[in-house]
Amino acid sequence: MASTVDSAAEQLSKLGIDGAFADSAPNLKKNLHLLSSEQVELAKMLMEMGQSHLFEKWAAPGVDDNEKKAFFDQVAKLNSSYPGGLKSYIKTARELLADSKAGKNPFDGFTPSVPTGEVLKFGDDTFINYEQAGVKEAKNAAFVLVAGGLGERLGYNGIKVALPAETTTGTCFLQNYIECILALQESSCRLAEGKCQEIPFAIMTSDDTHSRTQELLESNSYFGMKPTQVKLLKQEKVACLDDNDARLAMDPKNKYRIQTKPHGHGDVHALLYSSGLLKEWHDAGLKWVLFFQDTNGLLFKAIPASLGVSATKQYHVNSLAVPRKAKEAIGGITRLTHADGRSMVINVEYNQLDPLLRATGFPDGDVNCETGYSPFPGNINQLILELGPYMEELKKTGGAIKEFVNPKYKDASKTSFKSSTRLECMMQDYPKTLPPSAKVGFTVMDTWLAYAPVKNNPEDAAKVPKGNPYHSATSGEMAIYCANSLILRKAGAQVDDPVQEVFNGQEVEVWPRLTWKPKWGLTFSEIKNKVSGSCSVSQKSTMVIKGRNVVLEDLSLNGALIIDSVDDAEVRVGGKVQNKGWTLEPVDHKDTSVPEEIRIRGFKINKLEQLERSYSEPGKFSLKP
Ligand code: UTP
C-alpha cells in the first residue's frame, strides 16, 4: 500500500504537481496510480489550467475506478477534437469571457459599408444565364449539409432532415436534397456531353443526430444516391464553462463527467479539413463547395443561379442572401473596414448592425433605401466557397473559426452565470480570417424562391409578430407551394391566387399544392420547356409530377393530378382534369392522436379524389381526359 502511495507521490513530483499544488487536488493525488501516463499528462494539464475542482468529489481508490478512467477518456476526446487542445480552449474561453464581461464590441474600430454582390430577379435573362452557368459548373461541386443541430426551437422528436418538407408527397428534407443533387448531377453531365462526375455529398452530424441520419439513409437506399457518394462527419461537443475563469462544468448527473454542449456549425470547416475530404475533392479536380442547412425546402431553386454567379464572378466566398427589411431579425452581409486597413465582408447580426452604423456616422442606423429594403442583404447561411483558396486558408488555420461566447449572467455584476456556457462558432464566420484580397461577394434572390426554414414550434410561431416570417413547419410547406405556383406562372401557366387560412394559429397563404421531382425541373428554363400552350390551375388543385419527361400542354386542372413515369417515357398531359381533389383539414397541434410530423403543421391532407396515371414503359404517351 505504502509503495503505491509513494509511486503516486513520485509521479506528482515528476510532473511538478507537488506541495500546495497537490494539496489543491488531494483526491487526484490518491487516485493517480490508476491512470496511464497519457492520463497523468492530461491531469497535469487540467491542474495547470486551474481545473482542480474537477477532482474535488472523486472517491477513494477502489470506488468508481472505471468511472475515473472514463472521465479521462472523455478528457482525451475533448482534447483531441479541438484544434490546439483543451488548453487552447480554456485560454480562448478566458479571453472571450473577459471581453464579454467588459462589454467589448467585437466590431470596435470597424466601419460598416455595403459590399458588392449580385441581385437577381427570378426568370429574367440574367437569371437564366446564371442558371445555365451554374448547371454547367455543378459537375465540379461538392455539397455539404450541416445537420448536427439539436433543433430545440422546433422541438421535433425526430431529426429535422427526416421531416417531410411538404405533406402532399411526404418527401423529407434529406430525400429532397439528395434528389436535387442527383438532378443537378445529371443535368451537368448532359451539358458536359457525357463527361460525368458524381457530385460528392457530405453531411455533418453530431451525437444528437448521427445514428438517426445514418439509419434514415440506409433504410431508404440513400434515396437513390450511391452510398459511396455520401460521407457522414460527426462533430464533437465542447466542454461547458461554469464561470469567468473558464472552470469546466461538471455534468450535473455524473461527478466523473464534464458537461458538454454543441460548438456550433462552424465546426464543419475543421472537420472537412481534418477528415482529408477537402484534399480528396481538390485532388479529384473539384472547384466548389456548397454549404447548406437542414430544413430549407426552397434552397435548391436558388442553387444553380448562385453557383453560376460564383463561377462567373470567380467569388472565393459567395453568401446566398435575401432582401432584408431594415432591423429585420436576420444578419446583414456587411463590409467592415478597420482604421488599421483590415477589411472583411461578413455577416453582422441584426442587433449589432444597427448600433454599429449609429456609432460610425450613420445617425439613423439601419434604414431602408429606395428599394424599400435595407442596403445590407439578409444572410441565409448558405455559402459557396471556391475550393482552392478555401484549402489554402484552412492550411493556415486548420479550420479553426473565430469563436464567441454568450453567457447568460445572473446580474449586472457579470460575475456568475445562470447556467453553464460554452464557446461557439458559426460556419458563416469563415471569411473573418481571410486576407483583404479574397473575393467575397453575395447573391441576393427573392425570399419566396430561396428561403423558408423550419425552425420554430407551433406555439412560438403563432407568437411571431405580424408581418414577420413564422419559420415553422406550416410556413415551410406553404412556401414550397407558393414558390412552385409562382414558377409555373412565370413559365406561362395561369395559376389562381392563394386563399388565406389559419393553421396552428398562423395565418398563411394557401396556393395550389403543386409539387414535382427535381429531375422534372430544377432550373427555370427546364420548367419553361415543359409548360406549353394555355395551362391553368385552380386554387383547390394538387399536382404531383414524378416523371422526368412530363409536358403540360393546354392543361386545365381543377382537382388532383398525379403523374408518374419512367425516364424514357414522354408524357404529354393536357385537357380538362376535374375532380374533388385533395383538401386541407385543420388539426390541433396538441392532438397527440395525430402523428407529430402532421400536427406540427396544423393540417392534414384529405385525399378525396384524384386522377392518377403511371407510365412504366418507354415510349410517347398522351393523357387527355
Ligand atoms: P440552427 O440555427 O437551426 O440551430 O442551425 P439548431 O441547433 O439546429 O436549432 P436550435 O437553435 O436548437 O433551435 C442551423 C444549421 O446548423 C446546423 C443545424 O443542424 C442547421 O442545419 N448545426 C447547428 C450544426 O450542424 N451543428 C451545430 O452545432 C449547430
XYZ file of C-alpha atoms and ligand atoms in Angstrom:
654
model
C 0.000 0.000 0.000
C 2.741 2.386 1.053
C 4.606 1.744 -2.166
C 1.517 2.678 -4.259
C 1.196 5.979 -2.436
C 4.899 6.561 -2.885
C 4.753 5.928 -6.590
C 1.800 8.330 -6.939
C 3.710 10.937 -4.976
C 6.724 10.276 -7.148
C 4.641 10.788 -10.255
C 3.239 14.009 -8.848
C 6.649 15.227 -8.053
C 7.938 14.248 -11.507
C 5.131 16.239 -13.029
C 5.744 19.170 -10.800
C 2.395 18.667 -9.073
C 3.598 18.781 -5.530
C 3.353 20.892 -2.394
C 0.449 23.290 -2.351
C -0.429 22.279 -5.900
C -1.066 18.679 -4.898
C -2.993 19.880 -1.849
C -5.477 21.508 -4.157
C -6.357 18.100 -5.607
C -5.830 15.549 -2.852
C -8.347 13.189 -4.394
C -6.491 13.210 -7.680
C -3.287 12.514 -5.837
C -4.862 9.471 -4.176
C -6.065 8.066 -7.496
C -3.066 8.846 -9.623
C -1.721 5.298 -9.676
C -4.880 4.216 -11.526
C -4.005 6.331 -14.518
C -1.890 5.665 -17.580
C 0.987 8.017 -18.299
C -1.101 9.788 -21.007
C -3.880 10.286 -18.482
C -1.435 11.662 -15.930
C -0.269 14.149 -18.569
C -3.877 15.216 -19.116
C -4.358 15.536 -15.346
C -1.331 17.776 -15.194
C -2.660 19.937 -17.991
C -6.011 20.271 -16.193
C -4.262 21.245 -12.952
C -2.131 23.812 -14.740
C -5.231 25.244 -16.321
C -6.930 25.788 -12.946
C -9.324 22.835 -13.124
C -8.602 21.145 -9.762
C -12.314 21.385 -8.839
C -12.955 18.551 -11.304
C -11.428 16.104 -8.792
C -12.982 17.509 -5.632
C -15.676 14.848 -5.370
C -13.624 11.894 -6.503
C -13.951 8.784 -4.324
C -11.006 6.972 -2.788
C -9.195 4.380 -4.927
C -11.232 1.204 -5.285
C -14.521 3.070 -5.652
C -15.781 4.137 -9.110
C -12.393 3.361 -10.684
C -13.898 2.628 -14.093
C -15.742 5.938 -13.991
C -12.470 7.716 -13.276
C -10.903 6.111 -16.333
C -13.978 7.052 -18.376
C -13.514 10.623 -17.176
C -10.059 10.687 -18.715
C -11.335 9.049 -21.902
C -13.720 11.981 -22.186
C -10.953 14.483 -21.437
C -8.766 12.855 -24.112
C -11.583 13.168 -26.638
C -12.297 16.794 -25.748
C -8.592 17.465 -26.015
C -8.035 15.820 -29.394
C -11.166 17.089 -31.137
C -10.459 20.772 -30.520
C -7.761 22.488 -32.611
C -4.957 23.246 -30.109
C -6.498 21.005 -27.443
C -8.309 21.771 -24.202
C -5.568 24.114 -23.062
C -6.211 26.345 -26.007
C -9.991 26.039 -25.475
C -9.710 27.208 -21.866
C -7.320 30.016 -22.792
C -9.596 31.335 -25.542
C -12.582 30.989 -23.234
C -10.911 33.174 -20.597
C -10.145 35.862 -23.170
C -13.639 35.833 -24.646
C -15.303 35.763 -21.220
C -13.216 38.752 -20.124
C -14.224 40.643 -23.295
C -17.851 39.742 -22.718
C -17.705 40.900 -19.090
C -16.131 44.189 -20.198
C -18.922 44.594 -22.785
C -16.351 44.823 -25.568
C -17.854 45.165 -29.036
C -16.175 42.650 -31.365
C -16.501 45.168 -34.191
C -14.844 48.070 -32.369
C -12.821 50.204 -34.763
C -14.639 48.877 -37.854
C -16.815 50.977 -40.144
C -19.610 49.191 -41.994
C -20.411 49.690 -45.670
C -22.432 47.830 -48.286
C -20.356 45.192 -50.082
C -20.728 44.356 -53.759
C -22.696 41.401 -54.977
C -25.338 40.275 -57.447
C -29.032 40.941 -57.049
C -31.006 38.512 -59.184
C -34.559 38.652 -60.450
C -36.120 35.265 -60.942
C -36.734 34.303 -64.553
C -35.106 37.200 -66.414
C -32.312 36.660 -68.946
C -29.526 37.292 -66.445
C -31.054 34.755 -64.068
C -31.421 32.185 -66.851
C -27.817 32.697 -67.957
C -26.527 32.298 -64.427
C -28.597 29.132 -64.008
C -27.105 27.741 -67.191
C -23.577 28.588 -65.994
C -24.337 27.046 -62.598
C -25.604 23.762 -64.022
C -22.510 23.537 -66.206
C -20.295 24.087 -63.179
C -22.160 21.672 -60.894
C -20.047 18.722 -62.009
C -17.148 20.457 -60.224
C -19.030 20.933 -56.990
C -19.386 19.122 -53.676
C -22.268 19.686 -51.277
C -22.084 19.873 -47.508
C -25.164 19.732 -45.299
C -24.731 20.838 -41.694
C -27.176 18.704 -39.752
C -25.779 18.400 -36.260
C -28.139 20.890 -34.622
C -30.488 19.885 -31.826
C -33.424 21.856 -33.178
C -34.508 22.894 -29.688
C -36.713 25.667 -31.033
C -38.619 23.247 -33.261
C -38.912 20.638 -30.529
C -39.485 17.784 -33.002
C -38.702 14.361 -31.562
C -37.001 13.064 -34.682
C -34.103 14.513 -36.640
C -35.015 17.571 -38.655
C -33.877 16.187 -42.023
C -36.390 13.338 -41.650
C -39.336 15.743 -41.506
C -41.466 15.960 -44.633
C -40.682 19.219 -46.437
C -44.293 19.031 -47.669
C -47.042 16.512 -46.991
C -48.540 16.296 -50.490
C -45.850 13.751 -51.370
C -44.371 13.304 -47.869
C -40.851 13.810 -49.229
C -38.487 14.501 -46.332
C -35.823 17.194 -46.434
C -32.959 14.751 -46.864
C -34.658 12.994 -49.775
C -35.355 16.329 -51.415
C -31.729 17.428 -51.035
C -30.372 14.176 -52.440
C -32.766 14.198 -55.378
C -31.824 17.805 -56.123
C -28.116 16.961 -56.114
C -28.719 13.960 -58.372
C -30.829 16.058 -60.752
C -28.079 18.659 -60.873
C -25.516 15.949 -61.483
C -27.489 14.582 -64.441
C -28.141 17.991 -65.987
C -24.492 18.943 -65.569
C -23.407 15.666 -67.122
C -25.693 16.266 -70.121
C -24.146 19.696 -70.703
C -20.660 18.237 -70.379
C -21.531 15.811 -73.183
C -21.013 12.720 -71.140
C -18.015 13.843 -69.061
C -19.860 12.931 -65.928
C -18.767 13.083 -62.330
C -20.570 12.069 -59.211
C -21.240 15.081 -57.011
C -19.965 14.256 -53.506
C -22.296 14.897 -50.608
C -21.025 15.300 -47.029
C -23.302 15.569 -44.016
C -22.079 16.930 -40.703
C -23.866 15.176 -37.861
C -23.462 15.219 -34.082
C -24.115 12.716 -31.307
C -27.684 14.032 -31.323
C -28.274 13.245 -34.996
C -25.617 10.829 -36.271
C -27.168 7.383 -35.884
C -30.629 8.518 -36.924
C -29.229 10.193 -40.042
C -27.365 7.026 -40.911
C -30.488 4.914 -40.359
C -32.601 7.250 -42.483
C -30.135 6.904 -45.342
C -29.719 3.163 -45.017
C -33.380 2.335 -44.684
C -34.113 4.351 -47.843
C -31.234 3.091 -50.010
C -29.633 6.527 -49.723
C -32.623 7.933 -51.632
C -31.050 6.836 -54.904
C -27.548 8.141 -54.302
C -24.619 5.743 -54.263
C -23.676 5.071 -50.616
C -20.045 5.812 -51.507
C -21.086 9.278 -52.669
C -22.271 10.215 -49.172
C -19.885 10.877 -46.259
C -21.002 11.485 -42.707
C -18.708 13.570 -40.492
C -19.608 13.721 -36.832
C -18.846 16.864 -34.869
C -17.947 16.567 -31.188
C -19.335 18.705 -28.427
C -17.215 21.073 -26.356
C -16.809 21.470 -22.617
C -19.180 23.756 -20.747
C -17.841 26.588 -18.603
C -19.045 27.497 -15.139
C -17.545 30.927 -14.562
C -15.418 33.754 -15.925
C -12.252 31.798 -15.041
C -13.389 29.153 -17.528
C -13.674 26.440 -14.916
C -15.059 23.425 -16.735
C -18.595 22.498 -15.675
C -19.320 19.095 -14.188
C -22.174 17.092 -15.601
C -24.980 17.608 -13.041
C -25.794 13.880 -13.225
C -22.283 12.445 -13.038
C -19.344 13.721 -10.975
C -16.945 11.908 -13.321
C -18.066 13.698 -16.468
C -17.620 17.192 -17.849
C -20.804 18.730 -19.142
C -20.719 19.294 -22.911
C -22.782 21.215 -25.440
C -22.666 21.725 -29.232
C -19.954 24.019 -30.515
C -21.994 25.262 -33.487
C -21.999 24.697 -37.231
C -18.613 26.414 -37.623
C -17.090 23.003 -36.809
C -17.764 21.964 -40.365
C -14.609 23.653 -41.655
C -12.232 21.895 -39.254
C -13.952 18.556 -39.886
C -13.767 18.828 -43.663
C -10.114 19.683 -43.335
C -9.057 17.116 -40.735
C -11.016 14.291 -42.386
C -8.992 14.773 -45.569
C -12.198 15.174 -47.556
C -11.263 18.604 -48.895
C -7.976 17.294 -50.175
C -9.726 14.337 -51.782
C -12.120 16.707 -53.555
C -9.320 19.007 -54.570
C -7.280 16.107 -55.961
C -10.345 14.985 -57.926
C -10.376 18.386 -59.656
C -13.418 19.803 -57.897
C -13.734 23.556 -57.646
C -16.676 24.460 -55.421
C -18.022 23.535 -52.002
C -21.641 24.434 -51.278
C -22.804 24.544 -47.663
C -26.442 24.396 -46.673
C -28.711 23.819 -43.682
C -31.148 21.155 -42.601
C -34.649 22.489 -43.239
C -34.880 24.847 -46.191
C -37.184 23.246 -48.751
C -36.603 26.047 -51.257
C -32.845 26.186 -51.288
C -32.106 24.216 -54.441
C -34.279 26.532 -56.502
C -31.616 29.156 -55.823
C -28.549 26.940 -56.124
C -27.987 26.766 -59.904
C -28.069 30.554 -60.387
C -25.926 31.226 -57.292
C -23.317 28.739 -58.399
C -23.404 30.449 -61.787
C -22.654 33.753 -60.039
C -19.714 32.186 -58.160
C -18.282 30.744 -61.377
C -18.796 33.881 -63.457
C -17.549 36.337 -60.832
C -14.885 33.969 -59.516
C -16.022 34.581 -55.964
C -13.905 32.860 -53.323
C -16.881 33.193 -50.998
C -20.453 33.696 -52.148
C -23.134 34.086 -49.477
C -26.697 33.484 -50.509
C -28.895 36.276 -49.307
C -32.431 37.605 -49.473
C -33.758 41.175 -49.366
C -33.943 42.289 -45.780
C -36.074 44.988 -44.195
C -34.053 47.347 -42.006
C -33.754 45.948 -38.459
C -35.321 42.614 -39.537
C -34.085 39.834 -37.275
C -31.609 38.239 -39.663
C -27.933 39.089 -40.039
C -26.837 41.566 -42.692
C -23.953 40.933 -45.068
C -21.621 43.833 -44.463
C -18.191 45.088 -45.448
C -16.251 46.079 -42.343
C -13.222 48.296 -42.728
C -10.856 48.952 -39.849
C -8.898 52.152 -39.312
C -5.743 49.989 -39.447
C -6.570 48.874 -43.015
C -8.164 45.478 -42.259
C -11.278 44.765 -44.243
C -13.716 41.873 -44.448
C -17.132 41.006 -45.815
C -19.029 39.239 -43.111
C -22.405 38.506 -41.584
C -23.205 41.040 -38.859
C -26.078 40.046 -36.575
C -29.020 42.442 -36.809
C -28.690 43.516 -33.156
C -25.069 44.529 -33.806
C -25.539 46.154 -37.214
C -27.831 48.978 -36.170
C -25.686 50.173 -33.198
C -22.537 49.797 -35.291
C -23.976 52.055 -38.002
C -25.112 54.623 -35.443
C -21.665 54.643 -33.833
C -19.877 55.184 -37.142
C -21.504 58.221 -38.675
C -24.921 56.880 -39.752
C -27.201 58.532 -37.149
C -30.320 56.741 -38.413
C -28.723 53.333 -38.147
C -30.058 50.539 -40.328
C -32.766 52.073 -42.561
C -34.449 51.028 -45.788
C -33.117 52.542 -49.004
C -35.016 53.422 -52.197
C -35.717 49.712 -52.860
C -37.782 49.577 -49.674
C -35.183 47.258 -48.117
C -32.035 47.694 -46.088
C -28.971 48.032 -48.346
C -27.416 45.224 -46.262
C -28.706 41.938 -47.709
C -30.087 39.304 -45.330
C -27.795 36.362 -44.762
C -29.449 32.940 -45.112
C -26.328 30.993 -44.232
C -25.872 29.066 -47.420
C -22.325 29.515 -48.674
C -20.465 28.698 -51.858
C -16.682 28.541 -51.414
C -14.084 28.152 -54.112
C -12.189 25.045 -53.103
C -8.600 26.095 -53.979
C -8.496 29.307 -51.910
C -10.552 27.546 -49.197
C -7.939 24.792 -48.879
C -5.129 27.350 -48.770
C -6.840 29.214 -45.962
C -7.546 26.071 -43.962
C -3.932 25.017 -44.261
C -3.172 28.161 -42.256
C -5.971 27.915 -39.724
C -6.601 24.160 -39.525
C -10.235 25.074 -39.949
C -10.466 26.945 -36.644
C -13.177 29.581 -36.834
C -13.325 32.696 -34.681
C -15.460 31.787 -31.701
C -17.786 33.705 -29.460
C -19.304 33.191 -26.042
C -22.780 34.147 -24.966
C -23.114 33.713 -21.185
C -26.420 34.486 -19.519
C -25.319 36.442 -16.424
C -27.137 36.257 -13.095
C -26.916 40.018 -12.552
C -25.275 43.225 -13.734
C -22.031 42.422 -11.905
C -21.477 39.767 -14.587
C -19.628 37.591 -12.101
C -21.768 34.468 -12.318
C -23.888 32.697 -14.919
C -27.491 31.489 -14.750
C -26.328 28.224 -16.313
C -23.089 26.960 -17.806
C -21.975 28.392 -21.128
C -19.518 27.281 -23.845
C -17.616 28.616 -26.813
C -19.477 28.541 -30.116
C -18.567 29.112 -33.726
C -20.544 29.722 -36.874
C -19.884 28.468 -40.360
C -20.502 31.923 -41.869
C -17.656 33.416 -39.806
C -15.159 31.657 -42.061
C -14.312 34.883 -44.014
C -13.163 36.592 -40.777
C -9.606 35.355 -41.210
C -9.371 35.911 -44.978
C -6.900 38.418 -46.442
C -8.391 41.602 -47.958
C -7.508 40.296 -51.435
C -10.118 37.498 -51.109
C -13.099 37.934 -53.408
C -16.074 37.799 -51.081
C -19.471 38.556 -52.553
C -23.134 37.685 -52.254
C -26.092 36.677 -54.375
C -29.481 38.054 -53.466
C -32.566 36.082 -54.513
C -36.230 36.640 -53.801
C -37.158 35.218 -50.400
C -40.089 33.268 -51.889
C -37.620 31.415 -54.110
C -34.759 30.770 -51.722
C -35.572 30.741 -48.034
C -38.222 29.095 -45.865
C -36.529 27.277 -42.982
C -38.425 25.191 -40.434
C -37.064 26.287 -37.068
C -39.944 27.187 -34.756
C -42.520 25.079 -32.916
C -46.224 25.880 -33.406
C -46.647 27.810 -30.129
C -43.668 30.081 -30.754
C -44.531 30.537 -34.427
C -48.047 31.659 -33.514
C -46.499 34.386 -31.327
C -44.332 35.813 -34.127
C -45.320 39.472 -34.640
C -47.500 40.005 -37.710
C -45.568 40.507 -40.917
C -42.533 38.536 -39.723
C -41.863 35.050 -41.054
C -43.084 32.134 -38.920
C -40.286 29.775 -39.970
C -42.473 26.862 -38.897
C -43.392 23.527 -40.478
C -46.626 25.189 -41.620
C -44.972 28.157 -43.316
C -42.152 25.987 -44.709
C -44.646 23.750 -46.508
C -46.786 26.637 -47.761
C -43.664 28.343 -49.097
C -42.971 25.363 -51.352
C -46.471 25.529 -52.875
C -46.141 29.296 -53.257
C -42.764 29.068 -54.998
C -43.909 26.295 -57.332
C -47.063 28.242 -58.200
C -45.097 31.415 -58.939
C -42.579 29.483 -61.030
C -45.353 27.875 -63.102
C -46.943 31.285 -63.534
C -43.691 32.688 -64.804
C -43.437 29.677 -67.125
C -46.718 30.744 -68.697
C -49.433 28.874 -66.801
C -52.378 30.688 -65.318
C -52.282 29.821 -61.616
C -55.033 31.074 -59.313
C -54.276 33.353 -56.380
C -53.932 31.803 -52.926
C -56.511 31.944 -50.148
C -55.712 32.910 -46.542
C -56.123 30.218 -43.917
C -55.101 29.795 -40.298
C -53.300 26.636 -39.168
C -51.796 26.276 -35.696
C -52.603 29.927 -35.063
C -50.606 31.098 -38.073
C -52.240 32.925 -40.945
C -50.780 31.614 -44.184
C -51.405 31.882 -47.914
C -52.557 28.577 -49.364
C -51.580 28.246 -53.005
C -52.416 25.252 -55.200
C -50.378 22.306 -53.902
C -48.024 21.940 -56.863
C -45.036 19.638 -56.486
C -42.567 17.982 -58.792
C -39.460 15.854 -58.556
C -36.252 17.853 -59.010
C -35.463 15.817 -62.130
C -38.613 17.247 -63.754
C -37.321 20.766 -63.394
C -34.523 22.185 -61.282
C -33.933 25.281 -63.386
C -36.407 27.765 -64.752
C -35.538 27.028 -68.393
C -36.171 23.317 -67.901
C -39.569 24.044 -66.389
C -40.452 26.584 -69.062
C -39.734 23.990 -71.727
C -42.228 21.644 -70.089
C -45.161 24.031 -69.940
C -46.769 24.798 -73.265
C -49.972 26.185 -74.721
C -52.601 27.535 -72.415
C -52.407 25.867 -68.985
C -54.469 26.793 -65.952
C -54.538 25.617 -62.341
C -57.260 26.437 -59.811
C -56.510 27.221 -56.162
C -58.065 23.978 -54.894
C -55.765 21.897 -57.112
C -52.983 19.483 -56.276
C -50.397 18.297 -58.781
C -47.620 15.758 -58.280
C -45.171 15.200 -61.141
C -42.859 12.294 -60.503
C -41.567 11.689 -64.046
C -38.759 13.414 -65.879
C -40.327 13.872 -69.330
C -43.773 15.116 -68.490
C -45.014 18.044 -70.554
C -48.005 20.105 -69.508
C -49.852 21.135 -72.658
C -53.130 23.030 -72.634
C -53.893 21.554 -69.235
C -56.839 22.848 -67.264
C -56.518 21.496 -63.724
C -59.243 21.771 -61.118
C -58.664 18.877 -58.725
C -55.820 16.479 -58.035
C -53.490 15.039 -60.685
C -50.643 12.605 -60.067
C -48.341 11.565 -62.879
C -45.566 9.049 -62.526
C -43.406 7.884 -65.411
C -40.098 6.208 -66.132
C -37.343 8.404 -67.539
C -37.763 7.095 -71.099
C -41.459 7.757 -71.258
C -42.515 11.108 -72.715
C -45.925 12.003 -71.407
C -47.942 14.962 -72.666
C -50.622 15.928 -70.188
C -53.480 18.170 -71.305
C -57.224 18.648 -71.410
C -59.575 19.235 -68.541
C -58.823 17.455 -65.276
C -61.695 17.967 -62.888
C -62.310 16.069 -59.640
C -62.957 16.608 -55.938
C -59.225 16.791 -55.353
C -57.341 16.864 -52.055
C -58.354 19.230 -49.306
C -56.539 20.542 -46.241
C -58.227 19.803 -42.939
C -57.097 21.657 -39.806
C -55.704 19.555 -36.944
C -54.767 20.735 -33.486
C -51.050 20.638 -32.737
C -51.890 19.334 -29.256
C -53.859 16.370 -30.623
C -51.463 13.501 -29.935
C -53.609 11.029 -31.867
C -52.204 12.711 -34.996
C -48.580 11.901 -35.949
C -46.134 14.582 -34.835
C -44.988 15.295 -38.430
C -48.563 16.262 -39.284
C -49.717 18.033 -36.160
C -46.737 20.396 -36.091
C -48.049 21.874 -39.344
C -51.655 22.096 -38.185
C -53.388 20.411 -41.131
C -53.745 17.066 -42.768
C -54.488 16.250 -46.372
C -57.816 14.601 -47.171
C -57.429 12.689 -50.401
C -61.000 12.828 -51.750
C -60.496 12.142 -55.434
C -57.655 12.294 -57.957
C -56.604 11.382 -61.458
C -53.544 9.195 -61.135
C -51.541 7.758 -64.043
C -48.354 5.774 -64.079
C -46.224 5.077 -67.183
C -43.792 2.248 -66.617
C -42.685 1.603 -70.207
C -40.583 3.769 -72.518
C -42.469 5.489 -75.350
C -44.589 8.506 -76.166
C -47.869 8.927 -74.343
C -50.639 11.430 -74.173
C -53.065 11.975 -71.305
C -56.140 13.958 -72.297
C -59.147 13.075 -70.172
P -29.985 26.283 -36.285
O -29.785 27.730 -36.169
O -31.252 25.826 -36.917
O -29.749 25.631 -34.878
O -28.757 25.687 -37.051
P -30.167 24.240 -34.271
O -29.181 23.953 -33.210
O -30.351 23.175 -35.307
O -31.601 24.564 -33.689
P -31.952 25.303 -32.314
O -31.178 26.586 -32.299
O -31.568 24.336 -31.225
O -33.422 25.515 -32.397
C -28.518 25.994 -38.386
C -27.935 24.771 -39.063
O -26.723 24.392 -38.457
C -26.760 23.046 -38.035
C -28.239 22.733 -37.874
O -28.460 21.355 -37.984
C -28.829 23.545 -39.004
O -28.732 22.880 -40.231
N -25.973 22.927 -36.799
C -26.224 23.729 -35.734
C -24.964 22.003 -36.745
O -24.726 21.258 -37.724
N -24.220 21.917 -35.607
C -24.426 22.700 -34.539
O -23.703 22.575 -33.531
C -25.465 23.635 -34.600
